[in-house]
Amino acid sequence: MDFQLSDEQVAIRALAKEFTNKEILPVAKKYDEEEAFPEEVFQKLREIGLFNLAVPEEYGGPGVDKISQALIVEEISRGCAGIATSCEGNSLVSYPIIIGGTEEQKKEYLGRLTYGGQFGSFSLTEPEAGSDVSSLSTNIEIKGDEYILNGEKMFITNANYSNFYVVLAKHKDSIEKRFTALIVDRDLPGVSVGEKEKKMGLRASATGSLRFEDVRVPIKNRIGNEGEGFKIFMQALAYGRPMVGALSVGIAQGAYEAALNYSKERKQFGMPISQFQSIQFMIADMAMNIEAARLLVYKSAYLLQQGTPSPTIGAFAKCFASDTAMKVTTDAVQIFGGNGYIRDYPVEKYMRDAKITQIYEGTNQIQRVVMAKEILK
Ligand code: COS
């Protein structure tokens, strides 16, 4: 067992830290307030090789290892979790293609993300199917060498900016539930994209809905075989969840640093509030839980890197880190007192951003379902 990062990982983390300090922290508040999509930041991230983190080098990605991916996601998220979420949207949409796609699909669609500078969206959730994936109603029928796709998706990261969607659909005429994964080009007739959602947090990230009306998707755009879609999507989530853990650690770290600094400057009863044990205990708990969350993230990322992803360890990491982010950001607001509730200070944004990490990519209740299934089987 070795807790040391490699020299390369240390250098990548330093690059991401410097970028975040210079290019994200100064603009995070502005993008949050304006609910604007930070294209300029994404472009700069592309230029320095900190974008499309899951895409291998042969398809134009940075080809970083999974620990490095977690380090970068944590750093970007420390600056702005909305920006980190939109970045990781491109990772999430890559996983099904990397897991089950043909060489041609990888070249075309991973290439669109990298060489083409495009976004793509992992499209799973529906108005009536969130946690319960297998109840989804988006459906396909085969006609000649095409699938006819109908249905709706919602809460889709980057939907409004994406060039293609990786969609899970069920076979309309099948008695048992059969699911197939398809790559759907945005410019196909019958694809429409709804308005951007107005969110509590992650306001720099765009979230939208999709509608498919008799969309003719070529059979060559199917990922894997018919009926393999559910497993491909579940495997993709097993790759994505450790990175939600990393993103949550970044939020917690940002709020912790802000609260620590503030506690040393803010004076009450004639001394900095950091001198009071009530504040010290909160700071100690924050540091302890962030470190524990980070270690779970590293372990889950390490397993991904070994090619042995563990949905259970990934669920531990996602669940523990996001609960930690919520607790740490809430305590950070408490340490800031009344100022914590004011938008001129940074911690209320961390708290708003933290909340979604307990919900998206599988609620923390679903993470516990995943854990318990494995533990009890
Ligand atoms: N890797 C490979 N296969 C997997 C898998 C994984 N990580 N997870 C499940 N599967 C397989 C199962 O082995 C099972 O295969 P068999 O039918 O051959 O046995 C199949 O998929 C169905 O699995 P299961 O019975 O567990 O499916 P459920 O319908 O009970 O759903 C949960 C399982 C609840 C865990 C799943 O629906 C889920 O993850 N929901 C949350 C979805 C989510 O994260 N949404 C957020 C939006 S996406 S950003």
Coordinates of N, CA and C in Angstrom, one line a residue, residues 138-143 146-152 172 182 184-185 187-192 210-218:
T138 N -39.1 6.0 -22.3 CA -38.5 6.4 -23.7 C -38.3 5.0 -24.4
N139 N -38.8 5.0 -25.6 CA -38.9 3.7 -26.3 C -38.4 3.7 -27.7
I140 N -38.0 2.5 -28.2 CA -37.6 2.4 -29.6 C -38.4 1.2 -30.3
E141 N -38.6 1.4 -31.6 CA -39.1 0.3 -32.4 C -38.2 0.2 -33.6
I142 N -37.9 -1.0 -34.1 CA -37.0 -1.1 -35.2 C -37.8 -1.0 -36.5
K143 N -37.3 -0.2 -37.5 CA -37.9 -0.1 -38.8 C -36.8 -0.1 -39.8
E146 N -33.2 1.4 -39.1 CA -33.2 2.5 -38.1 C -34.1 2.1 -36.9
Y147 N -33.8 2.8 -35.8 CA -34.7 2.7 -34.6 C -35.6 4.0 -34.7
I148 N -36.9 3.8 -34.3 CA -37.7 5.0 -34.2 C -37.8 5.3 -32.7
L149 N -37.3 6.4 -32.3 CA -37.2 6.8 -30.9 C -38.2 7.8 -30.5
N150 N -38.9 7.5 -29.4 CA -39.9 8.4 -28.8 C -39.7 8.5 -27.3
G151 N -39.9 9.7 -26.7 CA -39.9 9.8 -25.3 C -39.3 11.1 -24.8
E152 N -39.1 11.2 -23.5 CA -38.6 12.5 -22.9 C -37.6 12.2 -21.9
K172 N -40.1 -1.1 -27.4 CA -41.6 -0.9 -27.2 C -42.4 -2.2 -27.2
L182 N -28.4 4.2 -27.2 CA -28.2 4.7 -28.5 C -27.5 6.1 -28.5
V184 N -27.6 9.6 -30.1 CA -28.6 10.4 -30.9 C -28.0 11.7 -31.2
D185 N -27.8 12.0 -32.5 CA -27.3 13.3 -32.9 C -28.4 14.4 -32.7
D187 N -29.0 17.0 -34.3 CA -29.6 17.7 -35.4 C -30.6 16.7 -36.2
L188 N -30.8 15.5 -35.6 CA -31.8 14.6 -36.2 C -33.2 15.2 -36.1
P189 N -34.0 15.2 -37.2 CA -35.4 15.7 -37.1 C -36.2 14.9 -35.9
G190 N -36.9 15.7 -35.1 CA -37.7 15.1 -34.0 C -37.0 15.3 -32.7
V191 N -35.7 15.8 -32.7 CA -35.1 16.0 -31.4 C -35.3 17.4 -31.0
S192 N -35.9 17.7 -29.8 CA -36.0 19.1 -29.3 C -35.5 19.2 -27.9
L210 N -35.1 16.9 -22.8 CA -35.0 16.5 -24.2 C -36.4 15.8 -24.6
R211 N -36.8 16.0 -25.8 CA -38.0 15.3 -26.3 C -37.6 14.7 -27.6
F212 N -38.0 13.4 -27.8 CA -37.8 12.7 -29.0 C -39.1 12.3 -29.6
E213 N -39.3 12.8 -30.8 CA -40.6 12.5 -31.5 C -40.3 11.8 -32.9
D214 N -40.5 10.5 -32.9 CA -40.3 9.7 -34.1 C -38.9 10.0 -34.7
V215 N -37.9 10.0 -33.8 CA -36.5 10.3 -34.3 C -36.0 9.0 -34.9
R216 N -35.5 9.1 -36.1 CA -34.9 8.0 -36.8 C -33.4 7.9 -36.6
V217 N -33.1 6.9 -35.7 CA -31.7 6.8 -35.3 C -31.1 5.6 -36.0
P218 N -30.0 5.8 -36.8 CA -29.4 4.6 -37.5 C -29.0 3.5 -36.6

